[in-house]
Tab-separated table of C-alpha atoms in Angstrom:
chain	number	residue	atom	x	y	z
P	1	UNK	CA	102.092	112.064	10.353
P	2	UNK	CA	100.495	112.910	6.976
P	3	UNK	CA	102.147	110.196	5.174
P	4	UNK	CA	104.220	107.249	5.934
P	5	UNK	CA	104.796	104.122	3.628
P	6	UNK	CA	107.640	101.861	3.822
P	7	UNK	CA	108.450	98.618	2.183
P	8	UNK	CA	109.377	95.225	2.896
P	9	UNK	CA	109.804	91.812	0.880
P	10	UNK	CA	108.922	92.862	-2.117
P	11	UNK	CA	105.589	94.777	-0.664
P	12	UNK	CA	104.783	98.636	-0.289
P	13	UNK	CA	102.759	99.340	3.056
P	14	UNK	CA	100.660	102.270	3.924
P	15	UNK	CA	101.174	102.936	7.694
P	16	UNK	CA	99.743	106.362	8.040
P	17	UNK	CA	96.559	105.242	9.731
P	18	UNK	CA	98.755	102.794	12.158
P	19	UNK	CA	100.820	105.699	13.139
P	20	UNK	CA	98.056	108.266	13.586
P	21	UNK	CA	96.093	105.487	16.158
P	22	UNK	CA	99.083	105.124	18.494
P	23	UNK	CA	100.425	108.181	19.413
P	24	UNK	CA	103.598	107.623	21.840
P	25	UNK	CA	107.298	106.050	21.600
P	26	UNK	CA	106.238	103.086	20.090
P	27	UNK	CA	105.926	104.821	16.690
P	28	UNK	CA	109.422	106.182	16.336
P	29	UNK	CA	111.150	103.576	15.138
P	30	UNK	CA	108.561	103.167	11.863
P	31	UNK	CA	109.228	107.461	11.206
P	32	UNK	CA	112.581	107.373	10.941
P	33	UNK	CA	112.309	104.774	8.519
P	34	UNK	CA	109.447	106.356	6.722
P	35	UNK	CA	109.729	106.057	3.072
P	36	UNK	CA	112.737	103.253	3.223
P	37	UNK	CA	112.936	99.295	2.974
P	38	UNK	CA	112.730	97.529	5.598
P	39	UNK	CA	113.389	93.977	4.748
P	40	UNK	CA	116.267	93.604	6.714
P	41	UNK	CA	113.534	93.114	9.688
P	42	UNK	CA	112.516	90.125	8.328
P	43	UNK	CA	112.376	86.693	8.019
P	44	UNK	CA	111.671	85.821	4.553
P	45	UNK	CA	111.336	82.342	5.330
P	46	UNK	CA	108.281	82.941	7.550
P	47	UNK	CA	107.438	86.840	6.583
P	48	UNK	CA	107.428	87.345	9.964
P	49	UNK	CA	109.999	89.496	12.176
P	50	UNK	CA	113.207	88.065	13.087
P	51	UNK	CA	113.488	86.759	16.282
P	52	UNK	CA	116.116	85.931	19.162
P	53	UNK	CA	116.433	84.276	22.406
P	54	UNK	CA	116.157	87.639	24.505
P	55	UNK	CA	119.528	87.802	27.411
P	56	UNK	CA	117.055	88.900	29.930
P	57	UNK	CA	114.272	86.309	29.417
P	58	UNK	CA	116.391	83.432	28.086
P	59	UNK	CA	113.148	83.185	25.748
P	60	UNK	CA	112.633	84.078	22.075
P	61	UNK	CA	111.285	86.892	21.492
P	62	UNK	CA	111.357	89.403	18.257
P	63	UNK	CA	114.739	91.030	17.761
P	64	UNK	CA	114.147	94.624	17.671
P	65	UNK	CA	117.528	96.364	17.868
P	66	UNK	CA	115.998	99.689	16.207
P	67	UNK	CA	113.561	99.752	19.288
P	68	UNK	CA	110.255	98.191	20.126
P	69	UNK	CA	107.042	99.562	18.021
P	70	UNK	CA	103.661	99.134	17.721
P	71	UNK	CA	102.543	95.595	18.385
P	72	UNK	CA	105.694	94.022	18.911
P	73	UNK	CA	104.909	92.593	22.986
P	74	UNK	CA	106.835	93.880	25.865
P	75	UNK	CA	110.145	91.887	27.019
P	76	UNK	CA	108.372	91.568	30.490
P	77	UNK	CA	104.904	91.083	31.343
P	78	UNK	CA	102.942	94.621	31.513
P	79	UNK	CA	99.014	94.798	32.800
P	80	UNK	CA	98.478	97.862	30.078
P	81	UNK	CA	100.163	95.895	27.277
P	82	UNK	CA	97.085	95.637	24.315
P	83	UNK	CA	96.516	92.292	22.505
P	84	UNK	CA	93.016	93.680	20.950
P	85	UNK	CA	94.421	94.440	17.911
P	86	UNK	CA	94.229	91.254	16.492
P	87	UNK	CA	96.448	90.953	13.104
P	88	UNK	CA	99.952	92.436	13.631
P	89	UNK	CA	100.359	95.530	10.954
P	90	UNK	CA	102.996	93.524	9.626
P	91	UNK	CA	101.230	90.581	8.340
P	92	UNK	CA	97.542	93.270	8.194
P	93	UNK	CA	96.595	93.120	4.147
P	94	UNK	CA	94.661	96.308	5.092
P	95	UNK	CA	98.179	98.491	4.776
P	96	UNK	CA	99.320	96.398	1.685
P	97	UNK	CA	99.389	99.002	-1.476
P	98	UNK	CA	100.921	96.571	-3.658
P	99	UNK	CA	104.232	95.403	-5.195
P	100	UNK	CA	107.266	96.945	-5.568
P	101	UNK	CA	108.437	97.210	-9.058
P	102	UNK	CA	111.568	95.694	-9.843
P	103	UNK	CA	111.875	98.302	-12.570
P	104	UNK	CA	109.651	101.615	-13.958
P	105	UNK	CA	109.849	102.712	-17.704
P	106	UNK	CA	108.627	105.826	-19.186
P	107	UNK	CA	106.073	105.760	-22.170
P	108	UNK	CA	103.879	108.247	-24.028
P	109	UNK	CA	100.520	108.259	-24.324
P	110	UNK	CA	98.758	110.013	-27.167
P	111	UNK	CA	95.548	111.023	-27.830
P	112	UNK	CA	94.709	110.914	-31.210
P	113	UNK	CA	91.322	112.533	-31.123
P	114	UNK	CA	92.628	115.582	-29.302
P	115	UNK	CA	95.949	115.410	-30.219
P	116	UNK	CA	97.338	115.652	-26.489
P	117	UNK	CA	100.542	113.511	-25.300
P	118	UNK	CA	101.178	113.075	-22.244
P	119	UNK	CA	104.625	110.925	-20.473
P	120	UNK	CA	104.295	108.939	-17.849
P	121	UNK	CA	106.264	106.116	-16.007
P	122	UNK	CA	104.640	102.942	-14.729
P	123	UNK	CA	105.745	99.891	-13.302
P	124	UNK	CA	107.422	97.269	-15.872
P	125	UNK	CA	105.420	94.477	-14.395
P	126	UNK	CA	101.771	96.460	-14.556
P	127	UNK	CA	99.413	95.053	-16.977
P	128	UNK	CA	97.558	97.917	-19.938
P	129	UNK	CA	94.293	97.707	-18.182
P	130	UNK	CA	96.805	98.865	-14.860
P	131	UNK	CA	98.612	101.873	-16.780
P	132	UNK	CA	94.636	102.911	-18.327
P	133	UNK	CA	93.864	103.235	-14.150
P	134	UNK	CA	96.652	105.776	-13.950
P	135	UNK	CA	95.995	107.328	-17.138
P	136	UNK	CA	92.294	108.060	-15.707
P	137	UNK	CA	93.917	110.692	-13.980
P	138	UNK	CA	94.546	112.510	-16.981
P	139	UNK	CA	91.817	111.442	-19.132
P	140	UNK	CA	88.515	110.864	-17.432
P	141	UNK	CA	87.091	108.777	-20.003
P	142	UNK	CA	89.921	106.791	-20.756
P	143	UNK	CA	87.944	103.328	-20.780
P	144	UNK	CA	86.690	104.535	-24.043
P	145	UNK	CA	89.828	104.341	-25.616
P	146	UNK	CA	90.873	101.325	-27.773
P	147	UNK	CA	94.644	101.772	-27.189
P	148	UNK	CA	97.180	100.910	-29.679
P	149	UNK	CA	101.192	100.639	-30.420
P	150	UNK	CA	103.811	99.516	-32.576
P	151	UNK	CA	104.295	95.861	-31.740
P	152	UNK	CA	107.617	93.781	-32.169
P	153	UNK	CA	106.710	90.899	-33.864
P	154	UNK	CA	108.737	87.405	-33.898
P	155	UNK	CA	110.955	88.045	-36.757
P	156	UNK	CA	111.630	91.640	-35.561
P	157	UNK	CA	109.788	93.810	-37.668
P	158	UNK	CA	107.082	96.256	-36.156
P	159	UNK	CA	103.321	96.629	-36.788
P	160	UNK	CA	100.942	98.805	-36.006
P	161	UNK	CA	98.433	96.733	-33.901
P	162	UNK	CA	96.256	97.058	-31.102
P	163	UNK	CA	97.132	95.870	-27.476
P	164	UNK	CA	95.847	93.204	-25.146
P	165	UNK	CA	94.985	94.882	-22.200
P	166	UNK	CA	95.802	91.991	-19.881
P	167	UNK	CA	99.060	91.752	-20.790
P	168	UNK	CA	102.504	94.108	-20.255
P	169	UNK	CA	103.961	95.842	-22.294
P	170	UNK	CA	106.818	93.773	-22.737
P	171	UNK	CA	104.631	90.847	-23.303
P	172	UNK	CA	102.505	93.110	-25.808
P	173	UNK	CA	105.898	93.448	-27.700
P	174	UNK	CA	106.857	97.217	-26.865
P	175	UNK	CA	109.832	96.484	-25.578
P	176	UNK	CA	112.133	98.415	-23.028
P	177	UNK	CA	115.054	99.457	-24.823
P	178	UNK	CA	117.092	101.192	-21.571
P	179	UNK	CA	119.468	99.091	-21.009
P	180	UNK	CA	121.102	98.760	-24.981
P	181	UNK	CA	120.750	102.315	-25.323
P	182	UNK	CA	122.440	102.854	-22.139
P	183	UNK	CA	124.899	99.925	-23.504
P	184	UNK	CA	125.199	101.907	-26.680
P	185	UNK	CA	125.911	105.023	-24.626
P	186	UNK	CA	122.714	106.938	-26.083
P	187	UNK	CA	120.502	108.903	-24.027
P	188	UNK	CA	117.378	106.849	-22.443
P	189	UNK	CA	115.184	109.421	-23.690
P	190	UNK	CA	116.344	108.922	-27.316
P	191	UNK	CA	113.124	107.044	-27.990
P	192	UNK	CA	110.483	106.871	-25.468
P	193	UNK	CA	107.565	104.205	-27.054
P	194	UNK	CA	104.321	105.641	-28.017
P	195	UNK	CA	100.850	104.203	-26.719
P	196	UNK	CA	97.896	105.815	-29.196
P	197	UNK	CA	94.740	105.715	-27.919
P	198	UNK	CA	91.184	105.531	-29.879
P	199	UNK	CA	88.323	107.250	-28.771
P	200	UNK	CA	85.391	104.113	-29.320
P	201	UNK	CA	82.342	107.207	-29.249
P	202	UNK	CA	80.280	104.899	-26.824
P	203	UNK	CA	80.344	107.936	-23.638
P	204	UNK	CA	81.668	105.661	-20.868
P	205	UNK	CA	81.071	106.566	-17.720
P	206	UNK	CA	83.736	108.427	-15.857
């Protein structure tokens, strides 16, 4: 396969490479649920794969009711069964992408030397210096930016201020206001918050 991700406890995991080393029956199960969540697999107690005591064997063994894949061992004892892999793909941080957001929100980001805007949706929880790595894509010298926004202070009013990159942009106080404009019944794209950034003139590297 070209692509295949799929998620589990809270984690996103790039299998493509996984899939694309083990040709055979043992992938199937992980295609067909290319793309999904698959926490129902697993433990979250130990983050490993829920197990049974196996009819056959009378021993416990993984519960795998979709089908054995790769790495799971056989019910009986096989001479060609492979143990040189090491780290089971399931516990392997080399196929870990990252979190799964609990929640995206949109924002625009504006240029104000060149004047260009341009909308794009992020993960709630990511951090400005995270949303600048995916703004790179647009703007190759976006680490010369000093990047700015109206900021919700304590006693509600808003000023114009610049952002701490280490921080969200809830925490940065640009809040997401979904969920009373949805409560309100206006559309979610009444107001989408406005990020303005500052070229610095110091010709970072792209």
């Amino acid at each position: 396969p070209d692509d295949c991700w799929v998620s589990f406890l809270g984690g996103v995991y790039d299998l493509t490479k996984l899939l694309n080393a083990n040709p055979g029956k043992l992938i199937e199960p992980l295609i067909k649920v290319a793309g999904k969540d698959i926490s129902h697999w697993f433990d979250p107690s130990t983050k490993d794969l829920k197990k049974h005591i196996c009819p056959v064997t009378n021993l416990e063994r993984y519960y795998t009711p979709m089908g054995r894949f790769v790495h799971v061992p056989p019910v009986e004892p096989m001479c060609n069964w492979d143990t040189s892999y090491g780290i089971p793909w399931w516990k392997d941080k080399a196929y870990f992408l990252g979190q799964l957001s609990e929640k995206t929100r949109v924002v625009r980001i504006k240029n104000v030397l060149t004047d260009q805007e341009d909308t794009v949706e992020v993960p709630s929880e990511e951090a400005i210096v995270e949303i600048r790595e995916r703004y790179l894509d647009i703007n190759w010298h976006a680490k010369s930016y000093t990047w700015k926004s109206l900021i919700k202070q304590p006693d509600g009013r808003y000023e114009f201020g610049e952002l701490d990159m280490n921080k969200t942009l809830q925490e940065n106080g640009v809040p997401d206001e979904k969920t009373e404009f949805e409560d309100d019944h206006v559309p979610t794209d009444f107001y989408i918050p406005v990020l303005h950034v500052y070229w610095n003139d110091d010709l970072t590297v792209a």
